[in-house]
């Protein structure tokens, strides 16, 4: 199946953009936040619940699905959309980040990476061609070039990794056979402006349909992240979507959009939910805290989610203490709704030309913005 990907920008304000990215499984209004479904499931919620809370794009992890249950099995069962019963767009990462952060005894060479599975210790090898082959079997709408993510402050390591990442980006483009998947290039270069500039210019010359900014939120300061975003904004094409990988606190979303980012993903809202923490305008609250034992109020009285419309803090606290699964589900629904709604509010503000005012209000009124 052939598909013509396009990104239309409806409105701009400063660097912020409100756009629409067309994919085979529907249009993605941007900016957007994508929940993470590592194992082809967003932990503790059903696809129907994700649809209800207006999630548009879900991320799944290539490394995990390649190891278990296997990309060929998923292809036999109709691909990831069919397998996980999610008919809206899906994005898969390249597996690079997990290989570098999770796998045991990984060994890198110019051709690829050999590593041991963190599940059973078995030996595997991922090359750029293999990453694309796995991602073609999985069948997501947006796929990623295989890249190497280095520790952010190590210059020599980042220089070597960048050369490999660029050479691998060329090989990923050459290996790609499906025309119904948009392959995004990934900009690396740690905290080094010269490397980031080189990476953005080089990948820009390859005319990818979108660009990811990788290797951030891995230990550098917020100020460094923001200055890198401002720098790459200058060298990336304005008419292509930009995806900031692995970043997703409310303040990260607002400051990222202010610097031209269109797509975000992060495990934060789902992971916090499993640790009993709700993201609210009044800051993060741990619902297990004794102060909520008799609290009849919802998690956040400004929230329209299913959890806040129907359940008290006291009830959710009870579920969490009794280790009932519904506790995680309700907190996940709430946290994801908070981020998805924040992004649709940001989009509306950009369309109405009042995003800078929106951002000023956000920094003034959201406790978690500090
Ligand atoms: Zn809520």
PDB file of C-alpha atoms in Angstrom, residues 78-259:
ATOM      1  CA  UNK A  78      -1.803  -8.875  10.973  1.00  0.00           C
ATOM      2  CA  UNK A  79       0.673  -6.338  12.386  1.00  0.00           C
ATOM      3  CA  UNK A  80       0.703  -4.242  15.514  1.00  0.00           C
ATOM      4  CA  UNK A  81      -2.579  -2.367  14.920  1.00  0.00           C
ATOM      5  CA  UNK A  82      -4.478  -5.639  14.616  1.00  0.00           C
ATOM      6  CA  UNK A  83      -2.496  -7.415  17.347  1.00  0.00           C
ATOM      7  CA  UNK A  84      -3.105  -4.747  20.022  1.00  0.00           C
ATOM      8  CA  UNK A  85      -6.489  -3.634  18.638  1.00  0.00           C
ATOM      9  CA  UNK A  86      -5.499   0.006  18.199  1.00  0.00           C
ATOM     10  CA  UNK A  87      -6.704   1.463  14.926  1.00  0.00           C
ATOM     11  CA  UNK A  88      -5.268   4.938  15.399  1.00  0.00           C
ATOM     12  CA  UNK A  89      -1.642   5.778  14.491  1.00  0.00           C
ATOM     13  CA  UNK A  90       1.291   3.959  16.118  1.00  0.00           C
ATOM     14  CA  UNK A  91       4.954   4.972  16.330  1.00  0.00           C
ATOM     15  CA  UNK A  92       7.765   2.495  16.950  1.00  0.00           C
ATOM     16  CA  UNK A  93      11.238   3.466  18.096  1.00  0.00           C
ATOM     17  CA  UNK A  94      14.293   1.894  16.467  1.00  0.00           C
ATOM     18  CA  UNK A  95      15.335  -0.283  19.396  1.00  0.00           C
ATOM     19  CA  UNK A  96      18.582   1.699  19.691  1.00  0.00           C
ATOM     20  CA  UNK A  97      17.849   3.404  22.987  1.00  0.00           C
ATOM     21  CA  UNK A  98      16.790   0.158  24.708  1.00  0.00           C
ATOM     22  CA  UNK A  99      19.736  -1.785  23.331  1.00  0.00           C
ATOM     23  CA  UNK A 100      22.054   0.819  24.810  1.00  0.00           C
ATOM     24  CA  UNK A 101      20.220   1.184  28.108  1.00  0.00           C
ATOM     25  CA  UNK A 102      18.728  -2.263  28.857  1.00  0.00           C
ATOM     26  CA  UNK A 103      20.609  -5.011  27.087  1.00  0.00           C
ATOM     27  CA  UNK A 104      23.408  -6.916  28.781  1.00  0.00           C
ATOM     28  CA  UNK A 105      26.969  -6.948  27.421  1.00  0.00           C
ATOM     29  CA  UNK A 106      26.294  -4.997  24.267  1.00  0.00           C
ATOM     30  CA  UNK A 107      29.093  -4.683  21.747  1.00  0.00           C
ATOM     31  CA  UNK A 108      28.976  -2.014  19.105  1.00  0.00           C
ATOM     32  CA  UNK A 109      30.777  -1.931  15.764  1.00  0.00           C
ATOM     33  CA  UNK A 110      30.366   0.103  12.591  1.00  0.00           C
ATOM     34  CA  UNK A 111      27.826  -2.363  11.224  1.00  0.00           C
ATOM     35  CA  UNK A 112      25.503  -2.699  14.226  1.00  0.00           C
ATOM     36  CA  UNK A 113      25.144  -3.868  17.829  1.00  0.00           C
ATOM     37  CA  UNK A 114      25.399  -7.352  19.328  1.00  0.00           C
ATOM     38  CA  UNK A 115      23.783  -7.759  22.722  1.00  0.00           C
ATOM     39  CA  UNK A 116      22.295 -10.203  25.180  1.00  0.00           C
ATOM     40  CA  UNK A 117      18.563 -10.150  25.877  1.00  0.00           C
ATOM     41  CA  UNK A 118      17.654  -8.798  29.323  1.00  0.00           C
ATOM     42  CA  UNK A 119      14.947 -11.492  29.455  1.00  0.00           C
ATOM     43  CA  UNK A 120      16.861 -14.740  28.909  1.00  0.00           C
ATOM     44  CA  UNK A 121      20.475 -13.809  28.116  1.00  0.00           C
ATOM     45  CA  UNK A 122      20.226 -15.008  24.502  1.00  0.00           C
ATOM     46  CA  UNK A 123      22.482 -13.252  21.959  1.00  0.00           C
ATOM     47  CA  UNK A 124      21.026 -10.969  19.291  1.00  0.00           C
ATOM     48  CA  UNK A 125      22.260  -8.533  16.698  1.00  0.00           C
ATOM     49  CA  UNK A 126      20.507  -5.410  15.445  1.00  0.00           C
ATOM     50  CA  UNK A 127      21.817  -3.547  12.427  1.00  0.00           C
ATOM     51  CA  UNK A 128      20.101  -0.617  10.702  1.00  0.00           C
ATOM     52  CA  UNK A 129      18.671  -3.080   8.163  1.00  0.00           C
ATOM     53  CA  UNK A 130      17.427  -5.389  10.934  1.00  0.00           C
ATOM     54  CA  UNK A 131      15.790  -2.502  12.814  1.00  0.00           C
ATOM     55  CA  UNK A 132      13.895  -1.486   9.675  1.00  0.00           C
ATOM     56  CA  UNK A 133      12.918  -5.096   8.967  1.00  0.00           C
ATOM     57  CA  UNK A 134      11.535  -5.484  12.519  1.00  0.00           C
ATOM     58  CA  UNK A 135       9.674  -2.170  12.272  1.00  0.00           C
ATOM     59  CA  UNK A 136       8.232  -3.158   8.883  1.00  0.00           C
ATOM     60  CA  UNK A 137       6.951  -6.392  10.432  1.00  0.00           C
ATOM     61  CA  UNK A 138       5.406  -4.435  13.303  1.00  0.00           C
ATOM     62  CA  UNK A 139       3.796  -2.054  10.802  1.00  0.00           C
ATOM     63  CA  UNK A 140       3.597   1.240  12.715  1.00  0.00           C
ATOM     64  CA  UNK A 141       2.731   4.440  10.838  1.00  0.00           C
ATOM     65  CA  UNK A 142       5.851   6.271  12.038  1.00  0.00           C
ATOM     66  CA  UNK A 143       9.151   4.393  12.365  1.00  0.00           C
ATOM     67  CA  UNK A 144      12.579   5.510  13.522  1.00  0.00           C
ATOM     68  CA  UNK A 145      16.081   5.301  12.097  1.00  0.00           C
ATOM     69  CA  UNK A 146      18.453   3.090  14.118  1.00  0.00           C
ATOM     70  CA  UNK A 147      20.663   5.408  16.156  1.00  0.00           C
ATOM     71  CA  UNK A 148      23.231   5.408  18.914  1.00  0.00           C
ATOM     72  CA  UNK A 149      22.477   7.411  22.035  1.00  0.00           C
ATOM     73  CA  UNK A 150      25.621   8.412  23.957  1.00  0.00           C
ATOM     74  CA  UNK A 151      26.021   9.798  27.480  1.00  0.00           C
ATOM     75  CA  UNK A 152      25.356  13.534  26.965  1.00  0.00           C
ATOM     76  CA  UNK A 153      28.646  14.972  28.285  1.00  0.00           C
ATOM     77  CA  UNK A 154      31.177  12.688  26.593  1.00  0.00           C
ATOM     78  CA  UNK A 155      32.473  14.558  23.521  1.00  0.00           C
ATOM     79  CA  UNK A 156      34.633  11.825  21.971  1.00  0.00           C
ATOM     80  CA  UNK A 157      31.887   9.263  22.436  1.00  0.00           C
ATOM     81  CA  UNK A 158      29.269  11.596  20.954  1.00  0.00           C
ATOM     82  CA  UNK A 159      31.430  12.322  17.916  1.00  0.00           C
ATOM     83  CA  UNK A 160      31.930   8.635  17.169  1.00  0.00           C
ATOM     84  CA  UNK A 161      28.270   7.865  17.856  1.00  0.00           C
ATOM     85  CA  UNK A 162      27.158  10.677  15.575  1.00  0.00           C
ATOM     86  CA  UNK A 163      29.180   9.345  12.641  1.00  0.00           C
ATOM     87  CA  UNK A 164      27.595   5.933  13.141  1.00  0.00           C
ATOM     88  CA  UNK A 165      24.115   7.407  13.580  1.00  0.00           C
ATOM     89  CA  UNK A 166      24.475   9.298  10.288  1.00  0.00           C
ATOM     90  CA  UNK A 167      25.840   6.298   8.382  1.00  0.00           C
ATOM     91  CA  UNK A 168      23.073   4.144   9.843  1.00  0.00           C
ATOM     92  CA  UNK A 169      20.424   6.712   8.829  1.00  0.00           C
ATOM     93  CA  UNK A 170      21.519   6.301   5.189  1.00  0.00           C
ATOM     94  CA  UNK A 171      21.318   2.519   5.502  1.00  0.00           C
ATOM     95  CA  UNK A 172      17.863   2.719   7.117  1.00  0.00           C
ATOM     96  CA  UNK A 173      16.556   4.779   4.197  1.00  0.00           C
ATOM     97  CA  UNK A 174      18.028   2.293   1.726  1.00  0.00           C
ATOM     98  CA  UNK A 175      16.648  -0.705   3.616  1.00  0.00           C
ATOM     99  CA  UNK A 176      13.106   0.616   3.831  1.00  0.00           C
ATOM    100  CA  UNK A 177      10.648  -1.120   1.487  1.00  0.00           C
ATOM    101  CA  UNK A 178       7.194  -0.062   2.705  1.00  0.00           C
ATOM    102  CA  UNK A 179       5.780   3.238   1.479  1.00  0.00           C
ATOM    103  CA  UNK A 180       2.996   3.338   4.089  1.00  0.00           C
ATOM    104  CA  UNK A 181       5.428   4.071   6.928  1.00  0.00           C
ATOM    105  CA  UNK A 182       7.086   7.441   7.577  1.00  0.00           C
ATOM    106  CA  UNK A 183      10.746   6.987   8.584  1.00  0.00           C
ATOM    107  CA  UNK A 184      12.007   9.760  10.861  1.00  0.00           C
ATOM    108  CA  UNK A 185      15.708  10.609  11.167  1.00  0.00           C
ATOM    109  CA  UNK A 186      17.090  11.081  14.702  1.00  0.00           C
ATOM    110  CA  UNK A 187      19.344  13.993  15.631  1.00  0.00           C
ATOM    111  CA  UNK A 188      22.003  13.164  18.208  1.00  0.00           C
ATOM    112  CA  UNK A 189      25.064  15.005  19.512  1.00  0.00           C
ATOM    113  CA  UNK A 190      24.660  15.173  23.293  1.00  0.00           C
ATOM    114  CA  UNK A 191      24.919  18.654  24.763  1.00  0.00           C
ATOM    115  CA  UNK A 192      27.390  19.817  22.094  1.00  0.00           C
ATOM    116  CA  UNK A 193      25.989  22.604  19.880  1.00  0.00           C
ATOM    117  CA  UNK A 194      28.423  21.933  17.024  1.00  0.00           C
ATOM    118  CA  UNK A 195      27.485  18.236  16.904  1.00  0.00           C
ATOM    119  CA  UNK A 196      23.753  18.986  17.124  1.00  0.00           C
ATOM    120  CA  UNK A 197      24.060  21.498  14.292  1.00  0.00           C
ATOM    121  CA  UNK A 198      26.024  19.033  12.174  1.00  0.00           C
ATOM    122  CA  UNK A 199      23.461  16.308  12.878  1.00  0.00           C
ATOM    123  CA  UNK A 200      20.446  18.497  12.048  1.00  0.00           C
ATOM    124  CA  UNK A 201      22.040  19.733   8.803  1.00  0.00           C
ATOM    125  CA  UNK A 202      23.151  16.287   7.684  1.00  0.00           C
ATOM    126  CA  UNK A 203      19.813  14.605   8.348  1.00  0.00           C
ATOM    127  CA  UNK A 204      17.933  17.550   6.846  1.00  0.00           C
ATOM    128  CA  UNK A 205      19.841  16.966   3.602  1.00  0.00           C
ATOM    129  CA  UNK A 206      18.411  13.430   3.511  1.00  0.00           C
ATOM    130  CA  UNK A 207      14.845  14.736   3.334  1.00  0.00           C
ATOM    131  CA  UNK A 208      13.155  12.570   5.964  1.00  0.00           C
ATOM    132  CA  UNK A 209       9.372  13.153   6.370  1.00  0.00           C
ATOM    133  CA  UNK A 210       9.996  14.034  10.035  1.00  0.00           C
ATOM    134  CA  UNK A 211      12.778  14.449  12.569  1.00  0.00           C
ATOM    135  CA  UNK A 212      13.261  13.171  16.089  1.00  0.00           C
ATOM    136  CA  UNK A 213      15.511  14.863  18.606  1.00  0.00           C
ATOM    137  CA  UNK A 214      17.127  12.054  20.568  1.00  0.00           C
ATOM    138  CA  UNK A 215      19.568  11.807  23.426  1.00  0.00           C
ATOM    139  CA  UNK A 216      17.835  14.380  25.602  1.00  0.00           C
ATOM    140  CA  UNK A 217      16.291  13.836  29.030  1.00  0.00           C
ATOM    141  CA  UNK A 218      19.127  11.394  29.747  1.00  0.00           C
ATOM    142  CA  UNK A 219      20.943  13.316  32.472  1.00  0.00           C
ATOM    143  CA  UNK A 220      21.575  16.800  31.100  1.00  0.00           C
ATOM    144  CA  UNK A 221      20.061  19.912  32.718  1.00  0.00           C
ATOM    145  CA  UNK A 222      16.750  21.446  31.630  1.00  0.00           C
ATOM    146  CA  UNK A 223      18.578  24.569  30.475  1.00  0.00           C
ATOM    147  CA  UNK A 224      20.825  22.451  28.250  1.00  0.00           C
ATOM    148  CA  UNK A 225      17.820  20.630  26.800  1.00  0.00           C
ATOM    149  CA  UNK A 226      16.093  23.908  25.978  1.00  0.00           C
ATOM    150  CA  UNK A 227      19.152  25.466  24.354  1.00  0.00           C
ATOM    151  CA  UNK A 228      19.630  22.350  22.180  1.00  0.00           C
ATOM    152  CA  UNK A 229      15.971  22.583  21.110  1.00  0.00           C
ATOM    153  CA  UNK A 230      16.438  26.239  20.171  1.00  0.00           C
ATOM    154  CA  UNK A 231      19.550  25.404  18.211  1.00  0.00           C
ATOM    155  CA  UNK A 232      18.120  22.494  16.208  1.00  0.00           C
ATOM    156  CA  UNK A 233      15.000  24.564  15.470  1.00  0.00           C
ATOM    157  CA  UNK A 234      17.206  26.795  13.320  1.00  0.00           C
ATOM    158  CA  UNK A 235      18.554  23.930  11.223  1.00  0.00           C
ATOM    159  CA  UNK A 236      15.498  21.718  10.821  1.00  0.00           C
ATOM    160  CA  UNK A 237      13.032  22.254   7.983  1.00  0.00           C
ATOM    161  CA  UNK A 238      10.023  24.237   9.167  1.00  0.00           C
ATOM    162  CA  UNK A 239       7.528  22.146   7.193  1.00  0.00           C
ATOM    163  CA  UNK A 240       8.355  18.765   8.776  1.00  0.00           C
ATOM    164  CA  UNK A 241       7.185  17.465  12.179  1.00  0.00           C
ATOM    165  CA  UNK A 242       9.673  17.402  15.072  1.00  0.00           C
ATOM    166  CA  UNK A 243       9.491  14.730  17.741  1.00  0.00           C
ATOM    167  CA  UNK A 244      11.200  15.119  21.127  1.00  0.00           C
ATOM    168  CA  UNK A 245      11.794  11.602  22.392  1.00  0.00           C
ATOM    169  CA  UNK A 246      11.178  10.539  25.986  1.00  0.00           C
ATOM    170  CA  UNK A 247      10.081  13.906  27.370  1.00  0.00           C
ATOM    171  CA  UNK A 248       6.667  14.558  28.896  1.00  0.00           C
ATOM    172  CA  UNK A 249       6.177  16.407  32.178  1.00  0.00           C
ATOM    173  CA  UNK A 250       3.629  19.246  31.831  1.00  0.00           C
ATOM    174  CA  UNK A 251       6.374  21.865  31.965  1.00  0.00           C
ATOM    175  CA  UNK A 252       8.455  19.956  29.387  1.00  0.00           C
ATOM    176  CA  UNK A 253       5.485  19.929  27.036  1.00  0.00           C
ATOM    177  CA  UNK A 254       4.893  23.678  27.263  1.00  0.00           C
ATOM    178  CA  UNK A 255       8.582  24.629  26.995  1.00  0.00           C
ATOM    179  CA  UNK A 256       9.073  22.119  24.158  1.00  0.00           C
ATOM    180  CA  UNK A 257       6.175  23.530  22.136  1.00  0.00           C
ATOM    181  CA  UNK A 258       7.582  27.015  22.729  1.00  0.00           C
ATOM    182  CA  UNK A 259      10.725  25.779  20.938  1.00  0.00           C
TER     183      UNK A 259
END
